[in-house]
Every structure is written in C-alpha cells, then in structure tokens.
Tab-separated table of C-alpha atoms and ligand atoms in Angstrom:
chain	number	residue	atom	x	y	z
A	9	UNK	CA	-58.338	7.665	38.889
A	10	UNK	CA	-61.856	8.901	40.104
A	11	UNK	CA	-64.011	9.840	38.049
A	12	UNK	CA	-64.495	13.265	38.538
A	13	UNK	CA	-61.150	14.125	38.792
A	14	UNK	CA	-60.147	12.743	35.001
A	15	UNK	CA	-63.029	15.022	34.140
A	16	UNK	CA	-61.757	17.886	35.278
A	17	UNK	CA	-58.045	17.142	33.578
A	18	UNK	CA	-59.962	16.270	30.499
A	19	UNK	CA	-61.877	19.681	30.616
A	20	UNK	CA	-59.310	22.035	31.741
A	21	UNK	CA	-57.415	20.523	28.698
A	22	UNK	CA	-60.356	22.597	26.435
A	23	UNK	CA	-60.401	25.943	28.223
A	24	UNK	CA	-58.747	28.971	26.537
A	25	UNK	CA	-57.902	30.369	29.391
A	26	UNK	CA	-55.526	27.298	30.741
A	27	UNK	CA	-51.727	26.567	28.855
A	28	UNK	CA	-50.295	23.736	29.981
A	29	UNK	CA	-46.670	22.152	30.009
A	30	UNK	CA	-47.451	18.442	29.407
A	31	UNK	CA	-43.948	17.237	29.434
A	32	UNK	CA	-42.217	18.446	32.354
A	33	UNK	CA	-38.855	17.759	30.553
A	34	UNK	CA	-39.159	20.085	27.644
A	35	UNK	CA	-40.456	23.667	28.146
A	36	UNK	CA	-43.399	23.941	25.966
A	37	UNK	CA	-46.592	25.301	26.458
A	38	UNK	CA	-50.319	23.536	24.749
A	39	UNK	CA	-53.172	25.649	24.497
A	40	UNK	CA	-56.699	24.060	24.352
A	41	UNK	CA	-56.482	23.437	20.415
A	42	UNK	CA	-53.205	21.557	21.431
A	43	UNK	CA	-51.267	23.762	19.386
A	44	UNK	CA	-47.900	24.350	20.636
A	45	UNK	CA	-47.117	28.032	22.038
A	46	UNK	CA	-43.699	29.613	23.239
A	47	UNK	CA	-45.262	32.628	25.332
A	48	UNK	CA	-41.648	33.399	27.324
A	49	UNK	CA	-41.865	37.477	27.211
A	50	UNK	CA	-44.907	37.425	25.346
A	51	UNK	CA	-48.107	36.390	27.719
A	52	UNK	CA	-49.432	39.869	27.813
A	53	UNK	CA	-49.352	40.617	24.406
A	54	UNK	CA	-50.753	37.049	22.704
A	55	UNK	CA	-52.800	36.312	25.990
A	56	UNK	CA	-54.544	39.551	26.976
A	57	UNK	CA	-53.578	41.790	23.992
A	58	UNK	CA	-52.383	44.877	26.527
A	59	UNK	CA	-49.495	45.756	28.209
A	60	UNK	CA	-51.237	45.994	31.701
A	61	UNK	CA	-48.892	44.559	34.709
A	62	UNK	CA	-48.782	40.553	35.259
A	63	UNK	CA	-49.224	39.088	38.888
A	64	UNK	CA	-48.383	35.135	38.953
A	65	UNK	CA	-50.210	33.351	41.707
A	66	UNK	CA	-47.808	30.249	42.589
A	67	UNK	CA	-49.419	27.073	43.957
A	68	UNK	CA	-52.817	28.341	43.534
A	69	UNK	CA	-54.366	24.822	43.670
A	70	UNK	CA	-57.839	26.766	42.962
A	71	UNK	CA	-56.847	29.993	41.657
A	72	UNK	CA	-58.787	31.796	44.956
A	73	UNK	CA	-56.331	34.574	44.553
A	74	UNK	CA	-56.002	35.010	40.978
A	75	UNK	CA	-60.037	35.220	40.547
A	76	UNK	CA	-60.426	37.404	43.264
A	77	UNK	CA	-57.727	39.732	42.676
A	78	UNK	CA	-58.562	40.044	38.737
A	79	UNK	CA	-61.896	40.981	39.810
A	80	UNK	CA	-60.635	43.734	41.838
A	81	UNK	CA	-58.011	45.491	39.197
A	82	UNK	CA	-59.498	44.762	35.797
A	83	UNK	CA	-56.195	47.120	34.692
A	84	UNK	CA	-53.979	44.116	36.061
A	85	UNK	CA	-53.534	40.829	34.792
A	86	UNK	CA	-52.997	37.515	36.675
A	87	UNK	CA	-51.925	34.043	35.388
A	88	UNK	CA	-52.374	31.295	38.031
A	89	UNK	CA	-49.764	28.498	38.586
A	90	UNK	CA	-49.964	24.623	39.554
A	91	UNK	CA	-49.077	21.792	38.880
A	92	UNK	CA	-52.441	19.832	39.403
A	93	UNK	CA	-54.994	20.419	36.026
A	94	UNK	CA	-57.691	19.299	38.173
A	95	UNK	CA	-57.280	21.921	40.866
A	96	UNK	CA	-56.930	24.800	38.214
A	97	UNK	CA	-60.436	23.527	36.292
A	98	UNK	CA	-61.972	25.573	39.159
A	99	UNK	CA	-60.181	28.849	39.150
A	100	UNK	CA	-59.896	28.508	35.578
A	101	UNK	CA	-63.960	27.653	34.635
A	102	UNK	CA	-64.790	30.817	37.255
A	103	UNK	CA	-63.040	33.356	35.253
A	104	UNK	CA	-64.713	31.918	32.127
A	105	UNK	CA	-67.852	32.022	33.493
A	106	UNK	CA	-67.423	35.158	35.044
A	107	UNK	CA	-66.029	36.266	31.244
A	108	UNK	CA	-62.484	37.778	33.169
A	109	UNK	CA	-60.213	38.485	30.087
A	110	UNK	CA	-57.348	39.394	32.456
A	111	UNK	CA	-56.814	35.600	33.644
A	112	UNK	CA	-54.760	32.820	32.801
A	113	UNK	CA	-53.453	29.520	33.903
A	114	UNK	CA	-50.419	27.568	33.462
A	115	UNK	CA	-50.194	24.047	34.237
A	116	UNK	CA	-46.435	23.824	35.016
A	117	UNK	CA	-44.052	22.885	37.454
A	118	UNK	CA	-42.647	25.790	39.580
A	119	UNK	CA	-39.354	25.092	39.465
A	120	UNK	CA	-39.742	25.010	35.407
A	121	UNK	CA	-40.842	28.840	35.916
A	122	UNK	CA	-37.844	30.576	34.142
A	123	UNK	CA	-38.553	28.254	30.597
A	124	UNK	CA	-42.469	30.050	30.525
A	125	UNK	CA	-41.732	33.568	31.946
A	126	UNK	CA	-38.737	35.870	30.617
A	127	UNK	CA	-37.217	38.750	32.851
A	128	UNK	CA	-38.462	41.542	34.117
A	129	UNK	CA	-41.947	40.123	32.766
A	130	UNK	CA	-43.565	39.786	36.291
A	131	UNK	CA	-44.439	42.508	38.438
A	132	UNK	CA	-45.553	40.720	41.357
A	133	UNK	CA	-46.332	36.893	42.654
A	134	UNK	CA	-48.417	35.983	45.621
A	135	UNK	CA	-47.622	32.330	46.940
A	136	UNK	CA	-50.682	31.150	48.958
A	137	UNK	CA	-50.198	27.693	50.836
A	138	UNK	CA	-47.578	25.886	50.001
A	139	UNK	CA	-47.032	22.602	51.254
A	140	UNK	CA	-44.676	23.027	54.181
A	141	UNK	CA	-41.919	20.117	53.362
A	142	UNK	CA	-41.712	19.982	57.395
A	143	UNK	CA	-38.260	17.281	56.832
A	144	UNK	CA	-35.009	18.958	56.803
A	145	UNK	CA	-33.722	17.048	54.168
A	146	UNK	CA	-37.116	18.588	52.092
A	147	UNK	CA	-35.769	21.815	52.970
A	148	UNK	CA	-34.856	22.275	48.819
A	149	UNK	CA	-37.978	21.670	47.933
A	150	UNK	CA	-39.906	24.479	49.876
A	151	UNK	CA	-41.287	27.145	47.625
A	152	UNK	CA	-39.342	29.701	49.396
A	153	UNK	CA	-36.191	28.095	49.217
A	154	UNK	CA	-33.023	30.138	48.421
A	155	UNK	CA	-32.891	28.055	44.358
A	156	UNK	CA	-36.477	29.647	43.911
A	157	UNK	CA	-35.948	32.991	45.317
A	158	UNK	CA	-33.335	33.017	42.499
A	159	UNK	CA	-36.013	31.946	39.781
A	160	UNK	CA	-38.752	34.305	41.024
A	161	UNK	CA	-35.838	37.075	41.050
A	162	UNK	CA	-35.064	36.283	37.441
A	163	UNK	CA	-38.476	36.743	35.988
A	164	UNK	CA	-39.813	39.698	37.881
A	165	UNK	CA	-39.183	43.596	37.891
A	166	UNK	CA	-36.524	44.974	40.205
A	167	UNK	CA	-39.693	46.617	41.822
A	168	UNK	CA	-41.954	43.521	42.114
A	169	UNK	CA	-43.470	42.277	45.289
A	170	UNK	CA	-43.794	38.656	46.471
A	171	UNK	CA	-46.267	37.739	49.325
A	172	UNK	CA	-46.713	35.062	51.073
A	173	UNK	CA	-49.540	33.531	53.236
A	174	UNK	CA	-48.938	30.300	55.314
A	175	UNK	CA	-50.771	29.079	58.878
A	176	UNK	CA	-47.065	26.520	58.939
A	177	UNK	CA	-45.397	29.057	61.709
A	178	UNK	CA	-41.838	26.759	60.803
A	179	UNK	CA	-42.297	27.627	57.386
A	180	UNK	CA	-43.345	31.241	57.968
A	181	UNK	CA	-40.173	31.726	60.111
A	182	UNK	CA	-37.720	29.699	57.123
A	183	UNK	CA	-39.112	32.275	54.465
A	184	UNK	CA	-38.455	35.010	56.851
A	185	UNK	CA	-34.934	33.654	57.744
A	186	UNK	CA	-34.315	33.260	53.603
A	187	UNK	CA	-35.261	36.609	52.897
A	188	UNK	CA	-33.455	38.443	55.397
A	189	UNK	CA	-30.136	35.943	54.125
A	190	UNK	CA	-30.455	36.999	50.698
A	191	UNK	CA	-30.531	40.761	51.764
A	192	UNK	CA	-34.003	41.604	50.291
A	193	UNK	CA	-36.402	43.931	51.929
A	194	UNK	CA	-39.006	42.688	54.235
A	195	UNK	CA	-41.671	45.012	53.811
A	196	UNK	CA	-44.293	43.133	55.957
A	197	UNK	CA	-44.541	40.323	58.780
A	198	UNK	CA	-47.246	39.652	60.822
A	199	UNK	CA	-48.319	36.246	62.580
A	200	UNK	CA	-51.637	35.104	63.315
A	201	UNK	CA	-53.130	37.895	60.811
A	202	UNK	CA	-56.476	38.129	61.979
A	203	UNK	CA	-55.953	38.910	65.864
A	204	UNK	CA	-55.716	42.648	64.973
A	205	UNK	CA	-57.914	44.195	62.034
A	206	UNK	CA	-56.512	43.840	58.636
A	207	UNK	CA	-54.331	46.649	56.790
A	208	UNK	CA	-55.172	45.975	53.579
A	209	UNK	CA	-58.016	44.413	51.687
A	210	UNK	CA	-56.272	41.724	49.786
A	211	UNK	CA	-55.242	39.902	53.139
A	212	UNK	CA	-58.764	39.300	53.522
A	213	UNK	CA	-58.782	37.031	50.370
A	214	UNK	CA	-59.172	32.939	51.487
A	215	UNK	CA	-58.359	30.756	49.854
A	216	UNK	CA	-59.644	27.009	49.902
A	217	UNK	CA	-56.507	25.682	52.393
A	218	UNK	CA	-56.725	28.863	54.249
A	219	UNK	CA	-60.809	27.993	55.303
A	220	UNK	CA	-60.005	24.409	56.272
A	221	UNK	CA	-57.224	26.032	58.082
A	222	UNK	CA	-59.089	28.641	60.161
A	223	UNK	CA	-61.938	25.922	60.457
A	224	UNK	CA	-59.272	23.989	62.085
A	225	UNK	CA	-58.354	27.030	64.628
A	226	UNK	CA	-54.931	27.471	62.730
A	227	UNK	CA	-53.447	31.089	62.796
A	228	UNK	CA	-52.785	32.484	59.210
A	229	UNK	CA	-49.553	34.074	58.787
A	230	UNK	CA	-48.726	36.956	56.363
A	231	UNK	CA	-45.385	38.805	54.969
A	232	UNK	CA	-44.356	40.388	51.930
A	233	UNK	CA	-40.524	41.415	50.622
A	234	UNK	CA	-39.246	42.937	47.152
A	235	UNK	CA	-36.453	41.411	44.750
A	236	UNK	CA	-34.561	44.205	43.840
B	6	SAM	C1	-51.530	23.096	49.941
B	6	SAM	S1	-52.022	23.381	48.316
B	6	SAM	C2	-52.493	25.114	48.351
B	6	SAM	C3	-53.373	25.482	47.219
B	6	SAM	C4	-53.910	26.924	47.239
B	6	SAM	N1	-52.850	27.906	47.200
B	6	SAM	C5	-54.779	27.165	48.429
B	6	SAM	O1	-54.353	27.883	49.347
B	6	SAM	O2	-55.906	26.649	48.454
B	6	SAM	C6	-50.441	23.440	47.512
B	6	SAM	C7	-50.545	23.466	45.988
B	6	SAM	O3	-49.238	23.557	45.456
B	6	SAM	C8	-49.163	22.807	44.260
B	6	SAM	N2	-47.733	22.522	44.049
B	6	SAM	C9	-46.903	21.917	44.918
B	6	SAM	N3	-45.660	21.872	44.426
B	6	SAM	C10	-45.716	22.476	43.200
B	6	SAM	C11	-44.734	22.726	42.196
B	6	SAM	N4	-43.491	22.377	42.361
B	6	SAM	N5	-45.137	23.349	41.069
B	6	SAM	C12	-46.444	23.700	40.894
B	6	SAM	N6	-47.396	23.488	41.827
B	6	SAM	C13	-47.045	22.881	42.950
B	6	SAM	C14	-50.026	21.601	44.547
B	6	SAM	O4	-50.482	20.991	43.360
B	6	SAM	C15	-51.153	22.234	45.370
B	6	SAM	O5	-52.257	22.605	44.566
C-alpha cells in the first residue's frame, strides 16, 4: 500500500471525531482509544451531548457534504459514512481543524447501517456519488436499491428526507424508478442541475467526484423523496 494512504488509515484511526467498524462481520464500533462503543440510538447523546437532529451523509468518500453542511446549521448534526478510512481522514481532520463539534464519522459498510443506527434516529441522509454498478446483475448492489431503501427507511423519521446527487443519468433514472415503486414521495427531480439557477443553496455544495465530473463536462443530476 502507498505510503500516504496507510498514513491516513493509521491517523484517522486517532481522531475523536471518526468510529470505526473494523470487522465488518460483527457490529461494533472503535473509537480512537480503541475502546469498544455500542452507539445504536445513542450518537447524539454520547457523541455531541444534545438532542439536535442527525443528517447521515452516505458514501461521502471526503465528507464534502457533511463539512459543509455542519458549517451551515451549527443546530444540526451530521455523521459522515464510508467505507474507505483514508477518504474520511480528510472530511474528518477538516472538522477538527475547523473545531466543528457537530461532526462525526463512521467507518462502516452501508449495508451494515441498521447494526450502528436505531429507528427513527435519523432525520435525513444525503447520498452524494455513488458508484453507479452500471451491470445488471450489480443492480443489488446500487445504493438506491430497493434492500437499502428498506435500511435507510428503518433508521430514519417518518418525516426524514433522502437526497441524492449523481451525473450517472442510468442511475439517476433507477433511483427515480425505485422510489416511485416503493410508493414514496418524490419531492424533487431535476437533470443536469446547473442549466437553470439553483433553488436552494445546498445544491450548490461539490463535492470532490462532482468537480472531476463537471471538469469532465458531465451534467449533475439532483432529486430528493421522503420515507414515510
Ligand atoms: C464515487 S465515490 C463518491 C465519494 C463522495 N460522495 C464524492 O462525491 O466525492 C463513492 C464512495 O462510496 C464508498 N462506498 C462504496 N460502497 C460503499 C458501501 N457499501 N459502504 C460504504 N461506503 C461505500 C466508496 O468508498 C467511495 O468513497
């Protein structure tokens, strides 16, 4: 492994703001003293000590989202999700150095969500990027996929909102198709996001795959739906 990446997974390992699931088989979490910590239900309380609302960014790779977004509603909190320690170590040493106390990380696998997060605990998930899984036969695996829709539906409010942001116009169109199968509300669709001025502020948020994508000429894609 490269050099610089093991230092980042070695680092990220030390931050307090990072929990990570280091067996994917069992669901338990390690904080940086490597202490063991069951935070299902509890993350507000033992992680930010309020009761404030909890957004889960899903695939951040770099957290883009979650240190934005916590910037903009200190009354909020926001726990960013991936797999990959050595894509969090830069969302996660940002909101140290920028001293946010209303951001987290969690080194897990998505699928695994429902062992970390207990319902009704998450008010509202943005999903930025996700790899596309273009093959039919990967159809399963795509983070909008009827089997996660469940998950996400069993840890969040009846009232939570999920967007999504992809420049993959197939997958755009799948998550679309899902939603409106599973009967939930599509509250927003728009292709190619930036041909008209935006509606809200938070669209304007990139993300690192979203700048190689518009350097690239690819058309960003935007829609949000509830779970009630
Ligand atoms: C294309 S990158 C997008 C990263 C980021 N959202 C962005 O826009 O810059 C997809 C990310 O999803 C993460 N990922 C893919 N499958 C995952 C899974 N099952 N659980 C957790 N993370 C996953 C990868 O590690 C990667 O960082």
């Amino acid at each position: 492994m490269a050099k610089a990446k093991m230092f980042k997974i070695n680092s990220v390992a030390t931050f307090p703001n990072v929990f990570q699931n280091p067996h994917f088989t069992q669901p338990s979490l390690i904080n940086s003293a490597g202490e063991e910590m069951d935070l299902k239900g509890v993350w507000n309380e033992k992680v930010f000590g309020n009761r404030h609302p909890l957004t889960l960014e899903l695939a951040c790779g770099k957290g883009d989202y979650t240190v934005a977004l916590a910037a903009k509603y200190p009354e909020r909190n926001f726990i960013g999700i991936d797999v990959k320690g050595a894509r969090l170590f830069t969302g996660a040493k940002k909101a140290l150095e920028a001293n946010q106390k209303n951001v987290a990380f969690g080194r897990m696998r998505i699928e695994n969500i429902t062992n970390f997060f207990a319902p009704g605990e998450v008010d509202e998930i943005w999903i930025t990027f996700p790899d596309p899984f273009p093959r039919k036969g990967d159809a399963k695996r795509r983070l909008t996929a009827p089997s996660f829709l469940q998950r996400y539906r069993q840890i969040c409010t009846p009232q939570a909102t999920i967007h999504f942001k992809t420049d993959d116009l197939p997958l755009f169109h799948y998550t679309r198709d899902m939603v409106v199968e599973a009967g939930l509300p599509l509250q927003y669709y728009r292709e190619d996001i930036y041909a008209a001025p935006l509606e809200f502020e938070e669209l304007g948020i990139q993300t690192y795959y979203e700048k190689s994508h518009l350097a690239n000429g690819r058309k960003i894609n935007y829609l949000k739906f509830s779970l009630p």
